[in-house]
PDB file of C-alpha atoms and ligand atoms in Angstrom:
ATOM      1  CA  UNK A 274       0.000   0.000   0.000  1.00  0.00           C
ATOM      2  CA  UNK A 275       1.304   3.546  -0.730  1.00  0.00           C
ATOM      3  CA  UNK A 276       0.858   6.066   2.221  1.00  0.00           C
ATOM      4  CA  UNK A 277       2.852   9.204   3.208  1.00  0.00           C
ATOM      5  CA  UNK A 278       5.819   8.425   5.538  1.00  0.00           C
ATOM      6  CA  UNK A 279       4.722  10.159   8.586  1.00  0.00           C
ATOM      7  CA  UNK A 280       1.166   8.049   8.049  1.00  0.00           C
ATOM      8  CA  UNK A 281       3.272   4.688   7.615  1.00  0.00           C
ATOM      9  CA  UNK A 282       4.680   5.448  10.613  1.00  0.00           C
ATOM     10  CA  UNK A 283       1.520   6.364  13.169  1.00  0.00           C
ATOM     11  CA  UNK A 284      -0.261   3.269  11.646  1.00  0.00           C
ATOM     12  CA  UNK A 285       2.352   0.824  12.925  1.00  0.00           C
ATOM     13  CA  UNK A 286       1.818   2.766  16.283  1.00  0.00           C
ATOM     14  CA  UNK A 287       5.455   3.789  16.528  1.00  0.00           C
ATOM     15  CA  UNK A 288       4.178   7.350  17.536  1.00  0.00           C
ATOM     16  CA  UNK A 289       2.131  10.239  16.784  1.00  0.00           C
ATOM     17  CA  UNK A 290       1.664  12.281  13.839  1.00  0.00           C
ATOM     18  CA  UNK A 291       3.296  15.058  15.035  1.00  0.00           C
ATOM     19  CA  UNK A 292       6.111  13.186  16.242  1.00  0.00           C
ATOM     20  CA  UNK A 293       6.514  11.848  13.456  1.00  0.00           C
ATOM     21  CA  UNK A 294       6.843  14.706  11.433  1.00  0.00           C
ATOM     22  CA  UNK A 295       9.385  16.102  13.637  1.00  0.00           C
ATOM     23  CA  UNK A 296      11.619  12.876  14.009  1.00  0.00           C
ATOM     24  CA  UNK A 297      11.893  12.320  10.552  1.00  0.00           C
ATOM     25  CA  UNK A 298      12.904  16.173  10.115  1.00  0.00           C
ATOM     26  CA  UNK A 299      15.420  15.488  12.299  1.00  0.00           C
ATOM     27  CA  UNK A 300      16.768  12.598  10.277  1.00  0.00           C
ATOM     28  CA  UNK A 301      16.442   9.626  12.820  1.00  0.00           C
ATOM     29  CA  UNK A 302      14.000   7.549  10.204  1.00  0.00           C
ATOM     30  CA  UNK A 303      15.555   5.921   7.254  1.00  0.00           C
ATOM     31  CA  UNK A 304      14.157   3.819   4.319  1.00  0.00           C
ATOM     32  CA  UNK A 305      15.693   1.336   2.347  1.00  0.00           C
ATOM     33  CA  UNK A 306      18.783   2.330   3.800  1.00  0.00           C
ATOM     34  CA  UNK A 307      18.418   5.648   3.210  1.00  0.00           C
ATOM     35  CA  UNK A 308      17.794   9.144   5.334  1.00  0.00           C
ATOM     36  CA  UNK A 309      14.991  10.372   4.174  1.00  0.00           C
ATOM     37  CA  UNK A 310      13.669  14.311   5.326  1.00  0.00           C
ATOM     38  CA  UNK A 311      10.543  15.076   4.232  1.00  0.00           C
ATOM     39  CA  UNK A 312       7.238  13.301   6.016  1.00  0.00           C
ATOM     40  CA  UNK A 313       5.094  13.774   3.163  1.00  0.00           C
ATOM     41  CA  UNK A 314       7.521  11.079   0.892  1.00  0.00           C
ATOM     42  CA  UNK A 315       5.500   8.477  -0.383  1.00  0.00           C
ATOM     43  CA  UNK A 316       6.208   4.554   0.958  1.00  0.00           C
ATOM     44  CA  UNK A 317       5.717   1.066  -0.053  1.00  0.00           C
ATOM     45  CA  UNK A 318       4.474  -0.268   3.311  1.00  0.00           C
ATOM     46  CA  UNK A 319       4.545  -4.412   2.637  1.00  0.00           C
ATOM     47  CA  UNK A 320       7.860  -3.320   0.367  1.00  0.00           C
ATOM     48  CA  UNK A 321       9.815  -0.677   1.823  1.00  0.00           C
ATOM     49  CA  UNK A 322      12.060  -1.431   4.793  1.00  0.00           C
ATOM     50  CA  UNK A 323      11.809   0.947   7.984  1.00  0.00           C
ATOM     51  CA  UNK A 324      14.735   1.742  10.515  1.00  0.00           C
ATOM     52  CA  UNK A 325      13.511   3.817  12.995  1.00  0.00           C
ATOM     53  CA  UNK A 326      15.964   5.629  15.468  1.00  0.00           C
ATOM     54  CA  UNK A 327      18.267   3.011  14.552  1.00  0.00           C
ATOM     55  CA  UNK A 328      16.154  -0.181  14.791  1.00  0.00           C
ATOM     56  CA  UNK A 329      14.797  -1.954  12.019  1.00  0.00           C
ATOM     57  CA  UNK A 330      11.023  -2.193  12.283  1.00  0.00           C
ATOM     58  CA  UNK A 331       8.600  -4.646  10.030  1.00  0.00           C
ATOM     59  CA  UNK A 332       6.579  -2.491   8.224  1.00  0.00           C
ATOM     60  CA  UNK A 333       3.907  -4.635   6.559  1.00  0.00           C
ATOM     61  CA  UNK A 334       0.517  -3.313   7.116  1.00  0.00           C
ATOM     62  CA  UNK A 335      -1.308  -6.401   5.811  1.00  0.00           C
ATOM     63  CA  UNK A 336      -0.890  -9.328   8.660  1.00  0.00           C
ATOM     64  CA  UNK A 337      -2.743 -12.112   8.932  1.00  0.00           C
ATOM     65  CA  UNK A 338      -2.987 -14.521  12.169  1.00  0.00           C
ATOM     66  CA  UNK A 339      -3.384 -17.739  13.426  1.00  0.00           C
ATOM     67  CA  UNK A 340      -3.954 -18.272  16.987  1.00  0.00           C
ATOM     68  CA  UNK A 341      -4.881 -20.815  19.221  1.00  0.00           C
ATOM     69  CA  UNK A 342      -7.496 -19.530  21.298  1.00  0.00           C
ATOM     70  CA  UNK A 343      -7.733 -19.918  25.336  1.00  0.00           C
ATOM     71  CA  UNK A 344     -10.520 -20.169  27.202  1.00  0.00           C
ATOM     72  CA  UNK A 345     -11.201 -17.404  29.744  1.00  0.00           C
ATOM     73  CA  UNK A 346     -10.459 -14.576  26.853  1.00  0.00           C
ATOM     74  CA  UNK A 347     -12.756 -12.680  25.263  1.00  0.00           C
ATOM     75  CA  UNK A 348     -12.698 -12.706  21.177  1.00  0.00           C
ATOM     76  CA  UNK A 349     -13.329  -8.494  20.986  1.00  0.00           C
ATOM     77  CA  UNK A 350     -11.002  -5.610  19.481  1.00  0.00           C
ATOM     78  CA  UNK A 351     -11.052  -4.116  23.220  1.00  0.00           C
ATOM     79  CA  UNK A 352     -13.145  -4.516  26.527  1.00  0.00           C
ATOM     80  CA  UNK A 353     -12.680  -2.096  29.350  1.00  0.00           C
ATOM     81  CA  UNK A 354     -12.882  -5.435  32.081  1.00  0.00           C
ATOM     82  CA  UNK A 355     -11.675  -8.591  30.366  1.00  0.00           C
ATOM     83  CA  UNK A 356      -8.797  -9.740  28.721  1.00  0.00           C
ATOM     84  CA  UNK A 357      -9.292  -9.904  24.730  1.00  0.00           C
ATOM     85  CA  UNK A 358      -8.175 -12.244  21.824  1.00  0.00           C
ATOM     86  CA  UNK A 359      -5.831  -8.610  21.119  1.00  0.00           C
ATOM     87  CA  UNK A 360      -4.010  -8.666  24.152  1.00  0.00           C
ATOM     88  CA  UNK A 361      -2.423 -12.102  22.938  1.00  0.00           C
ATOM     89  CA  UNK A 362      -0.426 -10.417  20.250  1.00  0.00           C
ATOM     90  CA  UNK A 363       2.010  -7.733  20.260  1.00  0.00           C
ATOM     91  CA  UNK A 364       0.450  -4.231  20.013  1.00  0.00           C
ATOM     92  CA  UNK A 365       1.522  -3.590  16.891  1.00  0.00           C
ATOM     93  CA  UNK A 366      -1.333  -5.563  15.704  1.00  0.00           C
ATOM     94  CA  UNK A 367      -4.231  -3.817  17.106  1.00  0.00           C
ATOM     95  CA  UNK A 368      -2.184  -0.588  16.053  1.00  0.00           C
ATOM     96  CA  UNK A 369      -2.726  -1.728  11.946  1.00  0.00           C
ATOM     97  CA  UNK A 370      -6.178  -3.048  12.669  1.00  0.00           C
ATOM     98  CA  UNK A 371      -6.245  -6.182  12.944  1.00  0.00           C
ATOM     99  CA  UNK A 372      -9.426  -8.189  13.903  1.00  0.00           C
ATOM    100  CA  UNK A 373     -10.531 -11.061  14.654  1.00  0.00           C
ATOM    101  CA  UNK A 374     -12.790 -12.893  11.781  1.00  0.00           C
ATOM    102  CA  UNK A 375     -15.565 -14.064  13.547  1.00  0.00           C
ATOM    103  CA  UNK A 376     -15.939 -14.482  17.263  1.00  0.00           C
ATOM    104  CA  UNK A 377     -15.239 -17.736  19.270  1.00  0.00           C
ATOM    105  CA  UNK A 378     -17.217 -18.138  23.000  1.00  0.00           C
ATOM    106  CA  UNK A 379     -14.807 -16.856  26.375  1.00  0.00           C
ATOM    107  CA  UNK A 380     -14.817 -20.444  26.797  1.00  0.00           C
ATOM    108  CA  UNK A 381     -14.126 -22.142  23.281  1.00  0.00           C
ATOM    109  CA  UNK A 382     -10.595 -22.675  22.351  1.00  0.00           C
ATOM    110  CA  UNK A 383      -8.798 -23.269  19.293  1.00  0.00           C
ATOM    111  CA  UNK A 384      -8.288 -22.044  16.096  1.00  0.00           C
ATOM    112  CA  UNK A 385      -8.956 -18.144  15.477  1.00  0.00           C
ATOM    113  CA  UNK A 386      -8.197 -15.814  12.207  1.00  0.00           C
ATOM    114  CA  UNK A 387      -7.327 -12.138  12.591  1.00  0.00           C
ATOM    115  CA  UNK A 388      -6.737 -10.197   9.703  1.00  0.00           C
ATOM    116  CA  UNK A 389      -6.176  -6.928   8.275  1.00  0.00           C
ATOM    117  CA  UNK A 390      -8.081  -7.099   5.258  1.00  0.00           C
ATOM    118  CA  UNK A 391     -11.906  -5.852   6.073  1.00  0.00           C
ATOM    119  CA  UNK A 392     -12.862  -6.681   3.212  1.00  0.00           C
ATOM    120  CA  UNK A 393     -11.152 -10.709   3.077  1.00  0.00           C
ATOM    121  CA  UNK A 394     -12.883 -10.637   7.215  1.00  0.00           C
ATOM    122  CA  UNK A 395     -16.969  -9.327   5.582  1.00  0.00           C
ATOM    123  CA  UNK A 396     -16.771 -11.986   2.660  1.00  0.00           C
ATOM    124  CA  UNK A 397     -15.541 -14.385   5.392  1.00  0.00           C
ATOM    125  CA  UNK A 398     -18.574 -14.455   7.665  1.00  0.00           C
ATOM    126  CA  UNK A 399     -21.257 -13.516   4.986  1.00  0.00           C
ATOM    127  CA  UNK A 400     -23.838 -16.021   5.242  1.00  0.00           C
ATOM    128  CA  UNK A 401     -24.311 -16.193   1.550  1.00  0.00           C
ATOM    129  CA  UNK A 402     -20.738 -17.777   1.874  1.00  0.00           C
ATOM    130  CA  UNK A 403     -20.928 -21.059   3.997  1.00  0.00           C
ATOM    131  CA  UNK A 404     -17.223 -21.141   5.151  1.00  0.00           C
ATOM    132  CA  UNK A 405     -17.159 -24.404   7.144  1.00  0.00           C
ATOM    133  CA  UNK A 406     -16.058 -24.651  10.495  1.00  0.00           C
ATOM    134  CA  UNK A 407     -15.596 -27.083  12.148  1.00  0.00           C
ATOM    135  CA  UNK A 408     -15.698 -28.332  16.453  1.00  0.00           C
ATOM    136  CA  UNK A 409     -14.269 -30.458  18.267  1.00  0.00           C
ATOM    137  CA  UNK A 410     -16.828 -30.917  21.511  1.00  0.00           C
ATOM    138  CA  UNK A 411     -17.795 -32.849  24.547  1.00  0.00           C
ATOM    139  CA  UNK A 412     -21.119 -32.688  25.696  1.00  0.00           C
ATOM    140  CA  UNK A 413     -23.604 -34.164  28.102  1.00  0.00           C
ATOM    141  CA  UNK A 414     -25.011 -37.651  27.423  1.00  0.00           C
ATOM    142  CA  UNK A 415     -25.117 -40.491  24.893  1.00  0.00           C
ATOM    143  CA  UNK A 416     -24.683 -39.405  21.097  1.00  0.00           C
ATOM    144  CA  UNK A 417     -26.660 -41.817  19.064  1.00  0.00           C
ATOM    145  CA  UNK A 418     -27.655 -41.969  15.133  1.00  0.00           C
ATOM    146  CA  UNK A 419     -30.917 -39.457  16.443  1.00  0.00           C
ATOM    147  CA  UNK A 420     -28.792 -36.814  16.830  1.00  0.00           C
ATOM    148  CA  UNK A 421     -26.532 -36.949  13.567  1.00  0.00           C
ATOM    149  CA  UNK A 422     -29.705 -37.195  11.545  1.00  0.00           C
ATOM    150  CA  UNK A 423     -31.214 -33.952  13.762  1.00  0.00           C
ATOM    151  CA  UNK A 424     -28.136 -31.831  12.599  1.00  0.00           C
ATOM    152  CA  UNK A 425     -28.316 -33.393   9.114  1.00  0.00           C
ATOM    153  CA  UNK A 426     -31.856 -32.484   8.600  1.00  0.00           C
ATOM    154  CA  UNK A 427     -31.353 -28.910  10.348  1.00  0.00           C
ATOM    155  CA  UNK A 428     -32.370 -27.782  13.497  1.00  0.00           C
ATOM    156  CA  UNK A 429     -35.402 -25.500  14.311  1.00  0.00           C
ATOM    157  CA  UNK A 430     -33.544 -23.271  16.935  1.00  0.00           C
ATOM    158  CA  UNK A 431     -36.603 -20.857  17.667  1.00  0.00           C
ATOM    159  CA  UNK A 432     -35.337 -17.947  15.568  1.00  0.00           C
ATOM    160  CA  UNK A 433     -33.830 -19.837  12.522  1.00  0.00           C
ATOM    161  CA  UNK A 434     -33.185 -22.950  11.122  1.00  0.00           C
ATOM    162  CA  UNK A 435     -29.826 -24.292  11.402  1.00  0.00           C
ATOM    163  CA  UNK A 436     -28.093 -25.483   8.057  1.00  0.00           C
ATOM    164  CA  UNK A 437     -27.623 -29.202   7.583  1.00  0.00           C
ATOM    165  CA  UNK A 438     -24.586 -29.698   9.538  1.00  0.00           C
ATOM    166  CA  UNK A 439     -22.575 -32.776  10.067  1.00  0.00           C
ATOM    167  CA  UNK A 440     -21.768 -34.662  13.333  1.00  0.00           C
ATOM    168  CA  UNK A 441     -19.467 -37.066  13.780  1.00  0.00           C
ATOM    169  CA  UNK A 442     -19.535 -39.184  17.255  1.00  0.00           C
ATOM    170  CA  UNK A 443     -16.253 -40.280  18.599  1.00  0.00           C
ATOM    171  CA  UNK A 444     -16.902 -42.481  21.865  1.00  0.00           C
ATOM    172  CA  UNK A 445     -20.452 -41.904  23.017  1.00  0.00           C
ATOM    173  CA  UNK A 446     -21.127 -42.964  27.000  1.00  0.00           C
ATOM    174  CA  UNK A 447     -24.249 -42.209  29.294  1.00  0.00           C
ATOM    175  CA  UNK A 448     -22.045 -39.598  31.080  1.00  0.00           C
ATOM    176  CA  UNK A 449     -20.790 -37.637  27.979  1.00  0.00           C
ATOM    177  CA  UNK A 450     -19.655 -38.136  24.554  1.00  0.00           C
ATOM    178  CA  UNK A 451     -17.134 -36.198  22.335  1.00  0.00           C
ATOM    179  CA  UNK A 452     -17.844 -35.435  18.739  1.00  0.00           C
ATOM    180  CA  UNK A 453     -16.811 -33.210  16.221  1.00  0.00           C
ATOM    181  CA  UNK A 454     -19.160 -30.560  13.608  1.00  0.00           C
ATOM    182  CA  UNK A 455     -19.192 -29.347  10.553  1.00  0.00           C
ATOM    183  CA  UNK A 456     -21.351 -26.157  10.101  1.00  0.00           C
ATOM    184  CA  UNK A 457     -21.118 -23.742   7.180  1.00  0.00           C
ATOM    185  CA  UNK A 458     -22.604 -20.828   9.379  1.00  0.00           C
ATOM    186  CA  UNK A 459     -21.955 -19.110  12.087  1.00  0.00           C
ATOM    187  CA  UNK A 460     -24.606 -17.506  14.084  1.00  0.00           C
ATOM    188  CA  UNK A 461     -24.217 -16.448  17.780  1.00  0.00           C
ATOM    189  CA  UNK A 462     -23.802 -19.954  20.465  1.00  0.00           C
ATOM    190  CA  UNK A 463     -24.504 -22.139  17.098  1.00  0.00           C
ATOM    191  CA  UNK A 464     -23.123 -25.341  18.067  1.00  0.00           C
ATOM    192  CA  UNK A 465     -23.998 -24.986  21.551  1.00  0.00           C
ATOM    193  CA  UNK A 466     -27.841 -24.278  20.422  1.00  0.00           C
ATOM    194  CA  UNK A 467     -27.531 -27.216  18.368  1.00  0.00           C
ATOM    195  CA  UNK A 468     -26.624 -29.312  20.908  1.00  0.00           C
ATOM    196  CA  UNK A 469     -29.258 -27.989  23.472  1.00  0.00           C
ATOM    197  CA  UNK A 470     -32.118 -28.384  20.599  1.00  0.00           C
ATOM    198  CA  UNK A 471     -31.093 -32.275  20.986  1.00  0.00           C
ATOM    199  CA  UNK A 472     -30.839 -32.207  24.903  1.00  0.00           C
ATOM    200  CA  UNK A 473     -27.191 -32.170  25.368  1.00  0.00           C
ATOM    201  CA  UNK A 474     -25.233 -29.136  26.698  1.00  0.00           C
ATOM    202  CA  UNK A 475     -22.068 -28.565  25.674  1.00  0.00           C
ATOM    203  CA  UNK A 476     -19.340 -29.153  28.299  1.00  0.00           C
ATOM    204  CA  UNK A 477     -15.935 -28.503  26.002  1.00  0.00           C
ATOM    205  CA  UNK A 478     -15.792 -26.543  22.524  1.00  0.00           C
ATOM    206  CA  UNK A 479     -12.998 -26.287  20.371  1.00  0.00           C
ATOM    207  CA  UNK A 480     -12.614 -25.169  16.701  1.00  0.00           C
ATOM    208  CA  UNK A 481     -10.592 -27.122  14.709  1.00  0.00           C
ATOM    209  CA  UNK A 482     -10.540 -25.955  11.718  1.00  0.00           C
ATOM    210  CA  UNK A 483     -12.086 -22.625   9.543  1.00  0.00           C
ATOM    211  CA  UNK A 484     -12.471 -22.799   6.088  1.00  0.00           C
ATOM    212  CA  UNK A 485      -9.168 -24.559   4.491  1.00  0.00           C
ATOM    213  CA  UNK A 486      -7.166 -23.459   7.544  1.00  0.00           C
ATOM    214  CA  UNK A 487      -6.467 -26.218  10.373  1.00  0.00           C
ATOM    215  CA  UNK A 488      -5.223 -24.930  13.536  1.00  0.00           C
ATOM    216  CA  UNK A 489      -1.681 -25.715  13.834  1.00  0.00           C
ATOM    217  CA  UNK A 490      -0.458 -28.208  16.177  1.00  0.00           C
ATOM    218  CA  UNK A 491       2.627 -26.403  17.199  1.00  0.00           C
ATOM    219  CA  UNK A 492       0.590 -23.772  18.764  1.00  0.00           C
ATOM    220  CA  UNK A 493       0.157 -24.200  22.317  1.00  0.00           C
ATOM    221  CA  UNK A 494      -2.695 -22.256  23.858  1.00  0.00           C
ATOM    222  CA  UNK A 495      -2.464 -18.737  23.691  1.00  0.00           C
ATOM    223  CA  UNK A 496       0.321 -18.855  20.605  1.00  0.00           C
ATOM    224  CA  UNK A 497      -0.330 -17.649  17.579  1.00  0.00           C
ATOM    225  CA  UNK A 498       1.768 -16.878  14.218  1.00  0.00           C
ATOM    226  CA  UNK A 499       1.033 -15.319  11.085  1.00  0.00           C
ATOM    227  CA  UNK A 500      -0.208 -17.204   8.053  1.00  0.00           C
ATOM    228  CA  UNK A 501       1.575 -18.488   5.569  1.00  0.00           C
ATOM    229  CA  UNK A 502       1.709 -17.243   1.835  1.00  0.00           C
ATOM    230  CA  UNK A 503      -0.041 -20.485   0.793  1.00  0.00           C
ATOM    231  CA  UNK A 504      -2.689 -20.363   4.277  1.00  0.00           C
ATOM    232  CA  UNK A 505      -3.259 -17.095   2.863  1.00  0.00           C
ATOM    233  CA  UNK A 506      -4.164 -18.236  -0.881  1.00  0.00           C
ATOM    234  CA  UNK A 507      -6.244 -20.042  -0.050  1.00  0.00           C
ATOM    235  CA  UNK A 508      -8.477 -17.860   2.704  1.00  0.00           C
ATOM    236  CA  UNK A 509      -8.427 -15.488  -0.382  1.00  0.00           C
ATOM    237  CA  UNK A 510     -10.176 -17.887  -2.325  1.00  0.00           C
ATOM    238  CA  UNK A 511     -12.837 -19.032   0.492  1.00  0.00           C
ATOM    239  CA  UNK A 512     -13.425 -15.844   0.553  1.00  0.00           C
ATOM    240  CA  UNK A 513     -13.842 -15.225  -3.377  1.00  0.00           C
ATOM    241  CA  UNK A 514     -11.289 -13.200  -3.998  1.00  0.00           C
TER     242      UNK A 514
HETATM  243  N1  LIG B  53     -20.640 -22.164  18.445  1.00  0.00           N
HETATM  244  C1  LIG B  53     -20.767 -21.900  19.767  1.00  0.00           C
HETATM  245  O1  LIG B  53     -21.762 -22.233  20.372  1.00  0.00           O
HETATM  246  N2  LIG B  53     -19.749 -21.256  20.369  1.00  0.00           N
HETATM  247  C2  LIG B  53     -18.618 -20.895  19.753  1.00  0.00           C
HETATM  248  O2  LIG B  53     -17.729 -20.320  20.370  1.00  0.00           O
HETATM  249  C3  LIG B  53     -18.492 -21.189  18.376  1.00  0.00           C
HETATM  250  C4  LIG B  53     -19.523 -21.827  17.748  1.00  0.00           C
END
C-alpha cells in the first residue's frame, strides 16, 4: 500500500503524527537504507524497509494470524474489564487493525483468524458464503444416530433454522460423549444451540478448523503466528477473492 511516511509510521503505532513529522525532520528515520527528510515522501508499506531511530522495524501493514485460542479470553477488538483475543499479540497488531474474523465463545478454544483485510474478514462471515467450520466438543449424554440425523436435517432453533450440519460421534457414553461438527454458518452460540435443541449441553468446545485453515499443532494455547503465503491463498479464495 502507498501512504505518506509520517502516516506509515503512526499506523504501525510507533508514535504520533506530530512526532513523526518532527523525528523524521530530524533525520532519525531511514528507508531502504536511506535518510529520508521530508514526512510527506511516499512509501511502499509491505515493500519498503523501515529503521527507525536506529532499529529496524517490520513495516507490513497487511498481517494475517493464526492463533490458538484460550478459554477465559474474550474474542473483541477491546473490553474495558476482560482480557481480549488482542491482548495475545504484540500491540503492533491492534495498532494496523487487525481483527478477529468471527468471534469464538470466552470459553471455546482453538483455532482463530485475525486479519487486516476488512474486506477478506466481511466476505468471510457472509452467510451467503458457507465457510465451514468445524468443532471439536464434549457434551452431556449419549450421542446416538438421532442426533446426527437432527443436525443433518437442520435444526429448528426458535429464531432460525440451522443449516444441515454434520456430526461425527467419537466415543459416546451415558455420562458424555465427544464429537466433532461441521457447520457452514456461524450464528451467535450455534453449536452450543444445536446441541441444546437435541438435549445435550455442551461441556468442552474447540474449533478445529475454519475454512481450508487447520489450527496448527505447534501452537500451544495462547500462541499464535502469522499465516503463511499459501494459508493465505487459499483464505483469499474461500473468501472469493
Ligand atoms: N458455536 C458456539 O456455540 N460457540 C462458539 O464459540 C463457536 C460456535
Amino acid at each position: 500500500m502507498k501512504i505518506r511516511l509520517d502516516r506509515w509510521m503512526t499506523a504501525l503505532g510507533l508514535c504520533s503524527r506530530s512526532e513523526a513529522k518532527n523525528l523524521i525532520r530530524k533525520g532519525t528515520v531511514r528507508v531502504n537504507g536511506k535518510n529520508v527528510s521530508n514526512p510527506a515522501d511516499a512509501v511502499e508499506t509491505e515493500q519498503d524497509t523501515l529503521l527507525f531511530q536506529g532499529n529496524p522495524v517490520d513495516g507490513r501493514l497487511f498481517r494475517h494470524v493464526m492463533l490458538n485460542k484460550p478459554a477465559g479470553i474474550l474474542t473483541a477488538a477491546r473490553d474495558p474489564k476482560q482480557p481480549t483475543v488482542m491482548e495475545l499479540l504484540p500491540p503492533v497488531y491492534a495498532s494496523i487493525g487487525c481483527m478477529p474474523v468471527g468471534r469464538l465463545d470466552k470459553d471455546t478454544t482453538g483455532l482463530l483468524i485475525l486479519t487486516c483485510d476488512g474486506e477478506m474478514n466481511h466476505r468471510l462471515l457472509s452467510p451467503a458464503r458457507h465457510v465451514d467450520k468445524v468443532y471439536e466438543a464434549r457434551v452431556t449424554g449419549r450421542l446416538t444416530e438421532k442426533e446426527v440425523l437432527a443436525f443433518a436435517e437442520g435444526l429448528d432453533l426458535h429464531e432460525f433454522t440451522a443449516r444441515p450440519a454434520l456430526l461425527e460421534i467419537g466415543r459416546a457414553e451415558e455420562g458424555d460423549s465427544l464429537a466433532r461438527v461441521t457447520v457452514s454458518e456461524g450464528k451467535f452460540h450455534q453449536v452450543k444451540r444445536m446441541f441444546a435443541a437435541t438435549g445435550h449441553e455442551v461441556l468442552m468446545l474447540h474449533r478445529s478448523r475454519f475454512g481450508p485453515l487447520t489450527l496448527d499443532p505447534a501452537l500451544s494455547e495462547g500462541g499464535w503466528r502469522e499465516l503463511t503465503e499459501q494459508e493465505l491463498g487459499a483464505l483469499r479464495a474461500a473468501a472469493g477473492m
